[in-house]
Amino acid sequence: MASSQTFTSYPGFCSDCGSILPLLRDHGNVICYTCEKEYSVDVFGDKKIQYTIYFNSQEALAKNVDRKNQKSNEEDEGPVVDRKCPKCGNDKMSYATLQLRSADEGQTVFYTCTKCSYKETENS
């Protein structure tokens, strides 16, 4: 006599396709998401499912935000060149380049003072 089960499986797994069965609902049977075979709630046996939810503390959240802000500030700076700031006289400025005009024209260089954050542009 042929068995109707394709797999010998543990409780919580579909015996036809081997997929993990969805969790029990408040009422009704369990239906496999993959092959849509319907099982009675007895397929889970005596298993109990228990959840514990842990929330991050306010201190951990604040540290994470500080780290992200510090990292973004470091990344925003970019490469540094010897260029005098016209506002504060600092001789170091970071820069970034963009192609804002047509391809046959030069790029635009954006300079930012590492001390006072003054910004200026240069069309090269």
PDB file of C-alpha atoms in Angstrom:
ATOM      1  CA  MET A   1       0.000   0.000   0.000  1.00  0.00           C
ATOM      2  CA  ALA A   2       1.422   3.395  -0.994  1.00  0.00           C
ATOM      3  CA  SER A   3       1.828   6.143   1.566  1.00  0.00           C
ATOM      4  CA  SER A   4       0.275   9.540   0.897  1.00  0.00           C
ATOM      5  CA  GLN A   5       3.298  11.269   2.451  1.00  0.00           C
ATOM      6  CA  THR A   6       6.326  12.173   0.346  1.00  0.00           C
ATOM      7  CA  PHE A   7       8.540  12.970   3.344  1.00  0.00           C
ATOM      8  CA  THR A   8       8.828  11.675   6.853  1.00  0.00           C
ATOM      9  CA  SER A   9       8.977  14.970   8.656  1.00  0.00           C
ATOM     10  CA  TYR A  10       9.122  16.551  12.060  1.00  0.00           C
ATOM     11  CA  PRO A  11       6.118  18.389  13.471  1.00  0.00           C
ATOM     12  CA  GLY A  12       5.842  21.813  11.884  1.00  0.00           C
ATOM     13  CA  PHE A  13       7.045  20.701   8.429  1.00  0.00           C
ATOM     14  CA  CYS A  14       4.900  19.773   5.427  1.00  0.00           C
ATOM     15  CA  SER A  15       5.018  16.036   4.745  1.00  0.00           C
ATOM     16  CA  ASP A  16       4.388  16.617   1.005  1.00  0.00           C
ATOM     17  CA  CYS A  17       6.897  19.332   0.058  1.00  0.00           C
ATOM     18  CA  GLY A  18       9.090  19.642   3.184  1.00  0.00           C
ATOM     19  CA  SER A  19       8.423  23.368   3.703  1.00  0.00           C
ATOM     20  CA  ILE A  20       8.120  24.891   7.148  1.00  0.00           C
ATOM     21  CA  LEU A  21       4.465  25.228   8.029  1.00  0.00           C
ATOM     22  CA  PRO A  22       3.123  28.618   9.092  1.00  0.00           C
ATOM     23  CA  LEU A  23       2.399  29.229  12.750  1.00  0.00           C
ATOM     24  CA  LEU A  24      -0.936  28.313  14.261  1.00  0.00           C
ATOM     25  CA  ARG A  25      -3.736  30.817  14.054  1.00  0.00           C
ATOM     26  CA  ASP A  26      -6.455  31.454  16.606  1.00  0.00           C
ATOM     27  CA  HIS A  27      -8.802  29.099  14.758  1.00  0.00           C
ATOM     28  CA  GLY A  28      -8.858  26.788  11.752  1.00  0.00           C
ATOM     29  CA  ASN A  29      -6.326  24.453  10.236  1.00  0.00           C
ATOM     30  CA  VAL A  30      -2.773  25.089   9.048  1.00  0.00           C
ATOM     31  CA  ILE A  31      -2.263  25.437   5.284  1.00  0.00           C
ATOM     32  CA  CYS A  32       1.181  24.991   3.708  1.00  0.00           C
ATOM     33  CA  TYR A  33       2.243  28.148   1.852  1.00  0.00           C
ATOM     34  CA  THR A  34       4.074  26.149  -0.838  1.00  0.00           C
ATOM     35  CA  CYS A  35       1.807  23.255  -1.812  1.00  0.00           C
ATOM     36  CA  GLU A  36      -1.378  24.422  -0.038  1.00  0.00           C
ATOM     37  CA  LYS A  37      -1.943  21.102   1.719  1.00  0.00           C
ATOM     38  CA  GLU A  38      -4.173  21.502   4.761  1.00  0.00           C
ATOM     39  CA  TYR A  39      -3.202  20.051   8.139  1.00  0.00           C
ATOM     40  CA  SER A  40      -5.074  19.846  11.391  1.00  0.00           C
ATOM     41  CA  VAL A  41      -3.533  21.607  14.368  1.00  0.00           C
ATOM     42  CA  ASP A  42      -2.397  18.207  15.641  1.00  0.00           C
ATOM     43  CA  VAL A  43       0.532  18.302  13.182  1.00  0.00           C
ATOM     44  CA  PHE A  44       2.380  20.538  15.647  1.00  0.00           C
ATOM     45  CA  GLY A  45       2.062  17.924  18.376  1.00  0.00           C
ATOM     46  CA  ASP A  46       2.735  19.246  21.856  1.00  0.00           C
ATOM     47  CA  LYS A  47       5.006  22.050  20.662  1.00  0.00           C
ATOM     48  CA  LYS A  48       4.713  25.352  22.455  1.00  0.00           C
ATOM     49  CA  ILE A  49       5.842  28.539  20.791  1.00  0.00           C
ATOM     50  CA  GLN A  50       7.076  31.274  23.072  1.00  0.00           C
ATOM     51  CA  TYR A  51       8.303  34.722  22.089  1.00  0.00           C
ATOM     52  CA  THR A  52      10.498  37.120  23.983  1.00  0.00           C
ATOM     53  CA  ILE A  53      10.853  40.618  22.608  1.00  0.00           C
ATOM     54  CA  TYR A  54      13.860  42.660  23.671  1.00  0.00           C
ATOM     55  CA  PHE A  55      13.907  46.403  23.094  1.00  0.00           C
ATOM     56  CA  ASN A  56      17.081  48.445  22.806  1.00  0.00           C
ATOM     57  CA  SER A  57      17.720  50.842  25.661  1.00  0.00           C
ATOM     58  CA  GLN A  58      17.657  54.604  25.126  1.00  0.00           C
ATOM     59  CA  GLU A  59      21.410  54.702  25.838  1.00  0.00           C
ATOM     60  CA  ALA A  60      22.156  52.167  23.096  1.00  0.00           C
ATOM     61  CA  LEU A  61      20.002  54.118  20.654  1.00  0.00           C
ATOM     62  CA  ALA A  62      21.777  57.380  21.518  1.00  0.00           C
ATOM     63  CA  LYS A  63      25.210  55.752  21.053  1.00  0.00           C
ATOM     64  CA  ASN A  64      24.148  54.360  17.673  1.00  0.00           C
ATOM     65  CA  VAL A  65      22.899  57.771  16.508  1.00  0.00           C
ATOM     66  CA  ASP A  66      26.142  59.419  17.694  1.00  0.00           C
ATOM     67  CA  ARG A  67      28.212  56.827  15.804  1.00  0.00           C
ATOM     68  CA  LYS A  68      26.203  57.379  12.617  1.00  0.00           C
ATOM     69  CA  ASN A  69      26.534  61.161  12.888  1.00  0.00           C
ATOM     70  CA  GLN A  70      30.266  60.919  13.516  1.00  0.00           C
ATOM     71  CA  LYS A  71      30.705  58.552  10.575  1.00  0.00           C
ATOM     72  CA  SER A  72      28.683  60.760   8.218  1.00  0.00           C
ATOM     73  CA  ASN A  73      30.729  63.806   9.263  1.00  0.00           C
ATOM     74  CA  GLU A  74      33.946  61.945   8.463  1.00  0.00           C
ATOM     75  CA  GLU A  75      32.602  60.793   5.105  1.00  0.00           C
ATOM     76  CA  ASP A  76      31.327  64.275   4.179  1.00  0.00           C
ATOM     77  CA  GLU A  77      34.793  65.770   4.501  1.00  0.00           C
ATOM     78  CA  GLY A  78      36.307  64.013   1.475  1.00  0.00           C
ATOM     79  CA  PRO A  79      39.881  64.430   0.208  1.00  0.00           C
ATOM     80  CA  VAL A  80      41.827  67.412   1.561  1.00  0.00           C
ATOM     81  CA  VAL A  81      44.027  69.762  -0.485  1.00  0.00           C
ATOM     82  CA  ASP A  82      46.295  72.709   0.317  1.00  0.00           C
ATOM     83  CA  ARG A  83      44.018  75.644  -0.503  1.00  0.00           C
ATOM     84  CA  LYS A  84      43.560  78.806   1.545  1.00  0.00           C
ATOM     85  CA  CYS A  85      40.058  79.548   2.830  1.00  0.00           C
ATOM     86  CA  PRO A  86      39.076  83.130   1.873  1.00  0.00           C
ATOM     87  CA  LYS A  87      36.905  83.449   4.991  1.00  0.00           C
ATOM     88  CA  CYS A  88      39.084  82.228   7.897  1.00  0.00           C
ATOM     89  CA  GLY A  89      42.537  81.829   6.315  1.00  0.00           C
ATOM     90  CA  ASN A  90      42.783  78.089   7.030  1.00  0.00           C
ATOM     91  CA  ASP A  91      45.087  76.441   4.490  1.00  0.00           C
ATOM     92  CA  LYS A  92      43.240  73.088   4.212  1.00  0.00           C
ATOM     93  CA  MET A  93      40.043  72.544   2.228  1.00  0.00           C
ATOM     94  CA  SER A  94      38.251  69.358   1.261  1.00  0.00           C
ATOM     95  CA  TYR A  95      36.785  68.981  -2.194  1.00  0.00           C
ATOM     96  CA  ALA A  96      34.270  67.080  -4.302  1.00  0.00           C
ATOM     97  CA  THR A  97      33.756  67.171  -8.056  1.00  0.00           C
ATOM     98  CA  LEU A  98      30.608  66.940 -10.183  1.00  0.00           C
ATOM     99  CA  GLN A  99      29.894  67.122 -13.891  1.00  0.00           C
ATOM    100  CA  LEU A 100      27.139  69.747 -13.904  1.00  0.00           C
ATOM    101  CA  ARG A 101      27.608  71.071 -17.433  1.00  0.00           C
ATOM    102  CA  SER A 102      27.739  69.245 -20.749  1.00  0.00           C
ATOM    103  CA  ALA A 103      30.275  66.472 -21.260  1.00  0.00           C
ATOM    104  CA  ASP A 104      32.584  68.558 -23.467  1.00  0.00           C
ATOM    105  CA  GLU A 105      33.029  71.166 -20.707  1.00  0.00           C
ATOM    106  CA  GLY A 106      35.018  70.874 -17.495  1.00  0.00           C
ATOM    107  CA  GLN A 107      33.764  69.669 -14.150  1.00  0.00           C
ATOM    108  CA  THR A 108      32.715  71.777 -11.157  1.00  0.00           C
ATOM    109  CA  VAL A 109      34.879  71.498  -8.034  1.00  0.00           C
ATOM    110  CA  PHE A 110      33.243  72.176  -4.661  1.00  0.00           C
ATOM    111  CA  TYR A 111      35.654  73.182  -1.883  1.00  0.00           C
ATOM    112  CA  THR A 112      34.763  73.148   1.829  1.00  0.00           C
ATOM    113  CA  CYS A 113      36.956  74.621   4.557  1.00  0.00           C
ATOM    114  CA  THR A 114      37.917  71.988   7.146  1.00  0.00           C
ATOM    115  CA  LYS A 115      37.818  74.612   9.912  1.00  0.00           C
ATOM    116  CA  CYS A 116      34.822  76.912   9.315  1.00  0.00           C
ATOM    117  CA  SER A 117      32.901  74.881   6.658  1.00  0.00           C
ATOM    118  CA  TYR A 118      32.922  77.799   4.196  1.00  0.00           C
ATOM    119  CA  LYS A 119      32.008  76.571   0.715  1.00  0.00           C
ATOM    120  CA  GLU A 120      33.159  77.786  -2.680  1.00  0.00           C
ATOM    121  CA  THR A 121      33.014  76.439  -6.230  1.00  0.00           C
ATOM    122  CA  GLU A 122      35.409  76.459  -9.149  1.00  0.00           C
ATOM    123  CA  ASN A 123      34.539  75.666 -12.757  1.00  0.00           C
ATOM    124  CA  SER A 124      37.516  73.910 -14.289  1.00  0.00           C
TER     125      SER A 124
END
